[in-house]
Amino acid sequence: MIRILLTILALTSSASLALAGRVTLEVATEKGVAATSTHKWVQALQSAGFDDVRLRSGNSGDATAITDKGSGNYHVIALLTPREVLHTPGGSFKITDVAGMRAWLDKVRAGGKQELERNESVFGLTSKEFIALFDKLAPSVGAPTKDTTAFETMQKVNQRVTVPFRASPAIVARMKQGKVLDELEEVSCGTAVAAMLRPLGLAMVPKRELGGQVELHIVDAADAKKPWPVGWAPDGNPGQVAPTMFQYLEVEIADIPVQQATEAIAARVKLPLLWDHNGAVAKRIEIAEVKVKHPARRTFYKKLLDTILFQAKLTLEIKVDEAGHALLWITPLGK
């Protein structure tokens, strides 16, 4: 159960902080540093949280360094210049920047040099972490989803992926009440979760605490600066990604709801169909009521969909999920 999992994660995180090792600091003062400033620097560095601070006169061969002493303990060598700037591995600080020194120290405690040298990219993750997360979210949901609750579907997802999920009790309550509006059984877990959360005003956001593992936080959409997306732009052209969309057929459509017509076509091309329900509501498009038509003629599926969706002020985008499988994403025009 998600609620139980979250409690375990919170306790684990607290225990890790309690077991953090010591970080000692050795500051080599360069020639020209005023003797009157050293006492102020010791006070500032102690305020930042170093477990032990020692200042000494610098030598010509001094350089910034971090030594891993084992068991989470680190020894840092820093250089203090006559301009009152403290240089550490991966950082430079004025005496007034206690908050910056404290944040730097938190990284050292979390993983030493490795944590300081993290090269973060998308979602605040390293490229390696993002690729690993992407791959872990590639399995399909593997169970019917439409008209189940988001919480029920999330339980299925939890059995398919190994990434921990986090959500507050209030968010869990919303998931228990909200229905999944699309059939996501064949869609990969990452895209499926993003799609089912959107109509509930929720979003999935990857997050990694200092020194910790990557987790997926389910939050209110208003609090998500960069949520996990509903599908991804394909690497290849649409014909390569979804060849069935370019098969020809003889067709005539006479005044039926756009949702009904689109679902019938999606079934024919055997691709998952996902609607931007939020966008449709915002544009006041009733997909179950707006009727569309198409004259009797020979055409191919993508052109057919483009034609009828345009009549309902909608548009089609062919995307792929984390497994690289094509899906149909329907959104309002001009969004």
CSV table of C-alpha atoms in Angstrom, one decimal:
chain,number,residue,atom,x,y,z
A,1,MET,CA,0.0,0.0,0.0
A,2,ILE,CA,1.2,3.5,-0.8
A,3,ARG,CA,0.5,4.9,2.6
A,4,ILE,CA,2.6,2.3,4.4
A,5,LEU,CA,5.4,2.7,1.9
A,6,LEU,CA,5.6,6.4,2.5
A,7,THR,CA,5.8,5.9,6.3
A,8,ILE,CA,8.8,3.6,5.8
A,9,LEU,CA,10.5,6.0,3.5
A,10,ALA,CA,10.1,8.9,5.9
A,11,LEU,CA,11.6,6.8,8.8
A,12,THR,CA,14.5,5.7,6.6
A,13,SER,CA,15.3,9.3,5.6
A,14,SER,CA,15.3,10.5,9.3
A,15,ALA,CA,17.6,7.6,10.3
A,16,SER,CA,20.1,8.5,7.6
A,17,LEU,CA,20.4,12.0,8.8
A,18,ALA,CA,20.9,10.9,12.3
A,19,LEU,CA,23.8,8.7,11.3
A,20,ALA,CA,25.6,11.4,9.3
A,21,GLY,CA,29.4,11.4,10.0
A,22,ARG,CA,31.7,14.2,11.0
A,23,VAL,CA,33.2,16.8,8.6
A,24,THR,CA,36.4,18.5,9.8
A,25,LEU,CA,37.8,21.5,8.1
A,26,GLU,CA,41.4,22.6,7.7
A,27,VAL,CA,41.8,26.1,6.4
A,28,ALA,CA,45.2,27.2,4.9
A,29,THR,CA,45.5,31.0,5.1
A,30,GLU,CA,47.4,32.6,2.2
A,31,LYS,CA,50.0,35.3,2.8
A,32,GLY,CA,48.3,38.6,3.4
A,33,VAL,CA,45.2,37.4,5.3
A,34,ALA,CA,44.6,39.7,8.2
A,35,ALA,CA,45.1,38.1,11.6
A,36,THR,CA,42.1,39.9,12.9
A,37,SER,CA,39.7,38.2,10.5
A,38,THR,CA,40.6,34.6,11.4
A,39,HIS,CA,38.6,34.5,14.6
A,40,LYS,CA,35.5,35.8,12.6
A,41,TRP,CA,36.0,33.1,10.0
A,42,VAL,CA,36.2,30.4,12.7
A,43,GLN,CA,32.9,31.6,14.1
A,44,ALA,CA,31.3,31.7,10.7
A,45,LEU,CA,32.5,28.2,9.8
A,46,GLN,CA,31.3,26.7,13.1
A,47,SER,CA,28.0,28.4,12.5
A,48,ALA,CA,27.8,26.7,9.1
A,49,GLY,CA,28.0,23.3,10.9
A,50,PHE,CA,31.5,22.0,10.5
A,51,ASP,CA,32.3,19.6,13.3
A,52,ASP,CA,35.9,20.9,13.8
A,53,VAL,CA,37.7,23.9,12.3
A,54,ARG,CA,41.4,24.6,12.3
A,55,LEU,CA,43.3,27.5,10.7
A,56,ARG,CA,47.0,27.4,9.8
A,57,SER,CA,49.4,29.3,7.7
A,58,GLY,CA,49.4,28.3,4.1
A,59,ASN,CA,52.2,26.6,2.1
A,60,SER,CA,53.1,26.9,-1.5
A,61,GLY,CA,51.8,23.4,-2.3
A,62,ASP,CA,48.4,23.8,-0.6
A,63,ALA,CA,45.3,22.9,-2.7
A,64,THR,CA,41.7,22.3,-1.9
A,65,ALA,CA,40.8,18.7,-1.2
A,66,ILE,CA,38.3,16.3,0.4
A,67,THR,CA,39.5,13.1,2.0
A,68,ASP,CA,37.1,10.3,2.7
A,69,LYS,CA,37.9,9.0,6.2
A,70,GLY,CA,35.3,6.2,6.0
A,71,SER,CA,32.0,5.7,7.8
A,72,GLY,CA,30.6,9.0,6.4
A,73,ASN,CA,33.5,11.1,7.8
A,74,TYR,CA,35.3,13.6,5.7
A,75,HIS,CA,38.3,15.9,6.1
A,76,VAL,CA,38.3,19.1,4.0
A,77,ILE,CA,41.2,21.4,3.1
A,78,ALA,CA,40.2,24.9,2.1
A,79,LEU,CA,42.2,28.0,1.1
A,80,LEU,CA,41.5,31.5,2.5
A,81,THR,CA,42.7,34.4,0.3
A,82,PRO,CA,43.7,37.9,1.3
A,83,ARG,CA,40.5,39.1,-0.4
A,84,GLU,CA,38.5,37.2,2.3
A,85,VAL,CA,37.3,34.5,0.0
A,86,LEU,CA,37.2,30.9,1.2
A,87,HIS,CA,37.9,28.4,-1.6
A,88,THR,CA,36.7,24.8,-1.1
A,89,PRO,CA,36.4,21.9,-3.6
A,90,GLY,CA,33.6,23.0,-5.8
A,91,GLY,CA,32.8,26.2,-4.0
A,92,SER,CA,33.9,29.8,-3.1
A,93,PHE,CA,32.4,31.8,-0.2
A,94,LYS,CA,32.5,35.2,1.5
A,95,ILE,CA,32.3,35.2,5.3
A,96,THR,CA,28.7,36.4,5.2
A,97,ASP,CA,27.6,33.5,3.0
A,98,VAL,CA,26.9,31.1,5.9
A,99,ALA,CA,23.8,29.7,4.2
A,100,GLY,CA,25.9,28.9,1.1
A,101,MET,CA,28.6,27.2,3.2
A,102,ARG,CA,25.9,25.2,5.0
A,103,ALA,CA,24.4,24.0,1.7
A,104,TRP,CA,27.8,23.0,0.5
A,105,LEU,CA,28.5,21.1,3.7
A,106,ASP,CA,25.2,19.3,3.4
A,107,LYS,CA,26.4,17.9,0.1
A,108,VAL,CA,29.7,16.8,1.6
A,109,ARG,CA,27.8,15.0,4.4
A,110,ALA,CA,25.5,13.3,1.8
A,111,GLY,CA,28.3,11.9,-0.3
A,112,GLY,CA,31.6,13.8,-0.3
A,113,LYS,CA,33.3,14.6,-3.5
A,114,GLN,CA,30.9,12.5,-5.6
A,115,GLU,CA,27.9,14.5,-4.4
A,116,LEU,CA,29.7,17.8,-5.1
A,117,GLU,CA,30.6,16.7,-8.6
A,118,ARG,CA,27.0,15.8,-9.6
A,119,ASN,CA,26.2,17.1,-13.1
A,120,GLU,CA,22.4,17.5,-12.9
A,121,SER,CA,20.3,17.8,-16.0
A,122,VAL,CA,16.5,17.3,-16.4
A,123,PHE,CA,14.4,17.0,-13.2
A,124,GLY,CA,17.5,17.7,-11.1
A,125,LEU,CA,18.8,14.3,-11.9
A,126,THR,CA,22.1,13.2,-13.5
A,127,SER,CA,21.8,11.8,-17.0
A,128,LYS,CA,22.5,8.3,-15.6
A,129,GLU,CA,19.8,8.7,-13.0
A,130,PHE,CA,17.3,10.0,-15.6
A,131,ILE,CA,17.9,7.1,-18.0
A,132,ALA,CA,17.6,4.6,-15.1
A,133,LEU,CA,14.3,6.1,-14.0
A,134,PHE,CA,13.0,6.3,-17.6
A,135,ASP,CA,13.7,2.6,-18.1
A,136,LYS,CA,12.1,1.6,-14.7
A,137,LEU,CA,8.9,3.3,-15.8
A,138,ALA,CA,8.8,1.5,-19.2
A,139,PRO,CA,6.7,-1.6,-18.1
A,140,SER,CA,3.0,-1.3,-19.1
A,141,VAL,CA,0.3,-1.0,-16.5
A,142,GLY,CA,-0.8,-4.5,-17.4
A,143,ALA,CA,-4.4,-4.2,-16.0
A,144,PRO,CA,-7.6,-2.4,-17.1
A,145,THR,CA,-7.7,1.2,-15.8
A,146,LYS,CA,-10.8,3.0,-17.2
A,147,ASP,CA,-13.3,3.9,-14.5
A,148,THR,CA,-11.1,2.5,-11.7
A,149,THR,CA,-9.9,5.0,-9.1
A,150,ALA,CA,-6.4,6.5,-9.6
A,151,PHE,CA,-5.5,4.9,-6.3
A,152,GLU,CA,-6.4,1.4,-7.5
A,153,THR,CA,-4.4,1.9,-10.7
A,154,MET,CA,-1.5,3.2,-8.7
A,155,GLN,CA,-1.5,0.0,-6.7
A,156,LYS,CA,-1.1,-1.9,-10.0
A,157,VAL,CA,1.7,0.4,-11.0
A,158,ASN,CA,3.4,-0.1,-7.7
A,159,GLN,CA,3.6,-3.8,-8.5
A,160,ARG,CA,5.2,-3.1,-11.8
A,161,VAL,CA,8.0,-0.6,-11.0
A,162,THR,CA,10.7,-0.5,-8.3
A,163,VAL,CA,10.8,3.3,-7.9
A,164,PRO,CA,9.3,4.5,-4.5
A,165,PHE,CA,6.3,6.8,-4.7
A,166,ARG,CA,5.5,9.5,-2.1
A,167,ALA,CA,2.2,11.3,-1.5
A,168,SER,CA,0.6,13.2,1.4
A,169,PRO,CA,-2.6,11.8,3.0
A,170,ALA,CA,-4.6,14.6,1.3
A,171,ILE,CA,-3.2,13.6,-2.2
A,172,VAL,CA,-3.9,9.9,-1.5
A,173,ALA,CA,-7.5,10.9,-0.6
A,174,ARG,CA,-7.9,12.7,-3.9
A,175,MET,CA,-6.6,9.6,-5.8
A,176,LYS,CA,-9.1,7.4,-4.0
A,177,GLN,CA,-11.9,9.6,-5.1
A,178,GLY,CA,-10.8,10.4,-8.7
A,179,LYS,CA,-11.6,8.1,-11.6
A,180,VAL,CA,-9.2,7.2,-14.4
A,181,LEU,CA,-10.8,8.5,-17.6
A,182,ASP,CA,-8.8,6.6,-20.2
A,183,GLU,CA,-7.8,3.0,-20.9
A,184,LEU,CA,-4.1,2.8,-20.0
A,185,GLU,CA,-3.6,-1.0,-19.8
A,186,GLU,CA,-1.1,-1.1,-22.6
A,187,VAL,CA,0.6,2.2,-21.8
A,188,SER,CA,3.9,2.3,-19.9
A,189,CYS,CA,3.7,3.2,-16.2
A,190,GLY,CA,5.4,6.6,-16.4
A,191,THR,CA,3.1,8.0,-19.1
A,192,ALA,CA,0.0,6.2,-17.7
A,193,VAL,CA,0.5,7.8,-14.2
A,194,ALA,CA,1.1,11.2,-15.7
A,195,ALA,CA,-2.1,10.9,-17.8
A,196,MET,CA,-4.4,9.6,-15.1
A,197,LEU,CA,-3.3,12.3,-12.6
A,198,ARG,CA,-3.8,15.3,-14.9
A,199,PRO,CA,-7.7,15.4,-14.7
A,200,LEU,CA,-7.4,15.2,-10.9
A,201,GLY,CA,-5.2,18.3,-10.8
A,202,LEU,CA,-2.2,16.2,-9.7
A,203,ALA,CA,1.2,15.6,-11.2
A,204,MET,CA,4.1,13.2,-10.8
A,205,VAL,CA,7.5,14.8,-10.1
A,206,PRO,CA,10.9,13.0,-9.8
A,207,LYS,CA,12.9,14.1,-6.9
A,208,ARG,CA,16.2,13.1,-5.2
A,209,GLU,CA,17.2,14.2,-1.7
A,210,LEU,CA,20.8,14.8,-1.0
A,211,GLY,CA,22.6,11.5,-0.9
A,212,GLY,CA,19.4,9.6,-1.4
A,213,GLN,CA,17.6,7.6,-4.1
A,214,VAL,CA,15.3,8.9,-6.8
A,215,GLU,CA,11.7,9.0,-5.8
A,216,LEU,CA,8.5,9.9,-7.5
A,217,HIS,CA,6.4,12.5,-5.7
A,218,ILE,CA,2.7,12.9,-6.4
A,219,VAL,CA,1.7,16.5,-5.8
A,220,ASP,CA,-0.8,19.1,-6.6
A,221,ALA,CA,-0.3,20.2,-10.2
A,222,ALA,CA,0.1,23.9,-9.0
A,223,ASP,CA,3.1,22.8,-7.0
A,224,ALA,CA,4.8,21.0,-9.9
A,225,LYS,CA,7.3,23.2,-11.7
A,226,LYS,CA,8.3,20.4,-14.1
A,227,PRO,CA,5.9,17.4,-14.0
A,228,TRP,CA,6.6,14.1,-15.7
A,229,PRO,CA,5.0,14.5,-19.2
A,230,VAL,CA,2.2,12.5,-20.9
A,231,GLY,CA,4.3,10.8,-23.5
A,232,TRP,CA,7.4,12.0,-25.4
A,233,ALA,CA,8.2,13.2,-28.8
A,234,PRO,CA,9.3,10.3,-31.0
A,235,ASP,CA,12.8,10.1,-32.4
A,236,GLY,CA,11.6,8.9,-35.8
A,237,ASN,CA,9.0,10.3,-38.2
A,238,PRO,CA,5.3,9.4,-37.5
A,239,GLY,CA,5.3,6.8,-40.3
A,240,GLN,CA,8.1,4.9,-38.6
A,241,VAL,CA,6.6,5.2,-35.1
A,242,ALA,CA,3.0,4.5,-36.0
A,243,PRO,CA,2.8,2.8,-39.5
A,244,THR,CA,-0.9,1.8,-39.0
A,245,MET,CA,-1.8,5.4,-39.0
A,246,PHE,CA,-0.9,5.6,-42.7
A,247,GLN,CA,-2.9,2.7,-43.9
A,248,TYR,CA,-5.7,3.5,-46.3
A,249,LEU,CA,-9.4,2.8,-46.0
A,250,GLU,CA,-12.7,3.6,-47.5
A,251,VAL,CA,-14.7,5.5,-44.9
A,252,GLU,CA,-17.8,7.6,-44.2
A,253,ILE,CA,-18.7,9.2,-40.9
A,254,ALA,CA,-22.1,10.8,-40.5
A,255,ASP,CA,-22.7,13.0,-37.4
A,256,ILE,CA,-21.4,11.0,-34.5
A,257,PRO,CA,-19.7,12.3,-31.3
A,258,VAL,CA,-16.0,13.0,-31.8
A,259,GLN,CA,-15.1,10.8,-28.8
A,260,GLN,CA,-17.0,7.8,-30.3
A,261,ALA,CA,-15.4,8.2,-33.7
A,262,THR,CA,-11.9,8.7,-32.4
A,263,GLU,CA,-12.1,5.7,-30.1
A,264,ALA,CA,-13.3,3.5,-33.0
A,265,ILE,CA,-10.4,4.6,-35.2
A,266,ALA,CA,-7.9,4.1,-32.3
A,267,ALA,CA,-9.2,0.5,-32.0
A,268,ARG,CA,-8.7,0.0,-35.7
A,269,VAL,CA,-5.1,1.2,-35.7
A,270,LYS,CA,-4.5,-0.6,-32.3
A,271,LEU,CA,-2.9,2.4,-30.5
A,272,PRO,CA,-3.7,3.7,-27.0
A,273,LEU,CA,-5.9,6.8,-27.0
A,274,LEU,CA,-5.2,9.5,-24.4
A,275,TRP,CA,-7.3,12.7,-24.2
A,276,ASP,CA,-6.2,16.0,-22.7
A,277,HIS,CA,-9.3,16.2,-20.6
A,278,ASN,CA,-8.1,19.3,-18.7
A,279,GLY,CA,-7.5,21.2,-22.0
A,280,ALA,CA,-10.9,20.1,-23.4
A,281,VAL,CA,-12.7,21.3,-20.2
A,282,ALA,CA,-10.8,24.6,-20.3
A,283,LYS,CA,-11.8,25.2,-23.9
A,284,ARG,CA,-15.4,24.0,-23.2
A,285,ILE,CA,-15.2,21.1,-25.7
A,286,GLU,CA,-17.6,18.4,-24.9
A,287,ILE,CA,-15.9,15.4,-26.5
A,288,ALA,CA,-18.9,13.1,-25.8
A,289,GLU,CA,-21.3,15.5,-27.5
A,290,VAL,CA,-19.6,17.5,-30.3
A,291,LYS,CA,-20.5,15.7,-33.6
A,292,VAL,CA,-18.2,15.2,-36.6
A,293,LYS,CA,-18.6,13.9,-40.1
A,294,HIS,CA,-16.5,12.8,-43.1
A,295,PRO,CA,-17.7,12.3,-46.7
A,296,ALA,CA,-17.4,8.8,-48.2
A,297,ARG,CA,-14.0,8.6,-49.8
A,298,ARG,CA,-10.6,6.8,-49.6
A,299,THR,CA,-8.1,8.2,-47.1
A,300,PHE,CA,-5.6,7.1,-44.5
A,301,TYR,CA,-6.2,7.0,-40.8
A,302,LYS,CA,-4.1,10.0,-39.7
A,303,LYS,CA,-5.7,12.3,-42.3
A,304,LEU,CA,-9.1,11.0,-41.2
A,305,LEU,CA,-8.4,11.8,-37.6
A,306,ASP,CA,-6.9,15.2,-38.4
A,307,THR,CA,-10.1,16.0,-40.4
A,308,ILE,CA,-12.7,15.1,-37.8
A,309,LEU,CA,-10.7,16.4,-34.8
A,310,PHE,CA,-10.3,19.8,-36.5
A,311,GLN,CA,-14.1,20.0,-36.7
A,312,ALA,CA,-14.2,19.6,-32.9
A,313,LYS,CA,-11.4,22.2,-32.4
A,314,LEU,CA,-9.0,19.4,-31.4
A,315,THR,CA,-5.7,18.2,-32.8
A,316,LEU,CA,-3.7,14.9,-32.8
A,317,GLU,CA,-0.1,14.3,-31.7
A,318,ILE,CA,1.6,11.0,-32.1
A,319,LYS,CA,3.8,10.4,-29.1
A,320,VAL,CA,5.7,7.5,-27.6
A,321,ASP,CA,5.7,6.2,-24.0
A,322,GLU,CA,8.8,5.2,-22.0
A,323,ALA,CA,8.9,1.8,-23.8
A,324,GLY,CA,9.0,3.5,-27.2
A,325,HIS,CA,5.4,2.4,-28.1
A,326,ALA,CA,3.3,4.9,-30.0
A,327,LEU,CA,0.1,6.5,-28.6
A,328,LEU,CA,-2.4,9.1,-29.7
A,329,TRP,CA,-2.6,12.3,-27.7
A,330,ILE,CA,-5.6,14.5,-28.4
A,331,THR,CA,-5.5,18.1,-27.3
A,332,PRO,CA,-7.4,21.3,-28.1
A,333,LEU,CA,-6.2,23.4,-31.1
A,334,GLY,CA,-3.9,26.3,-30.3
A,335,LYS,CA,-2.9,25.0,-26.9
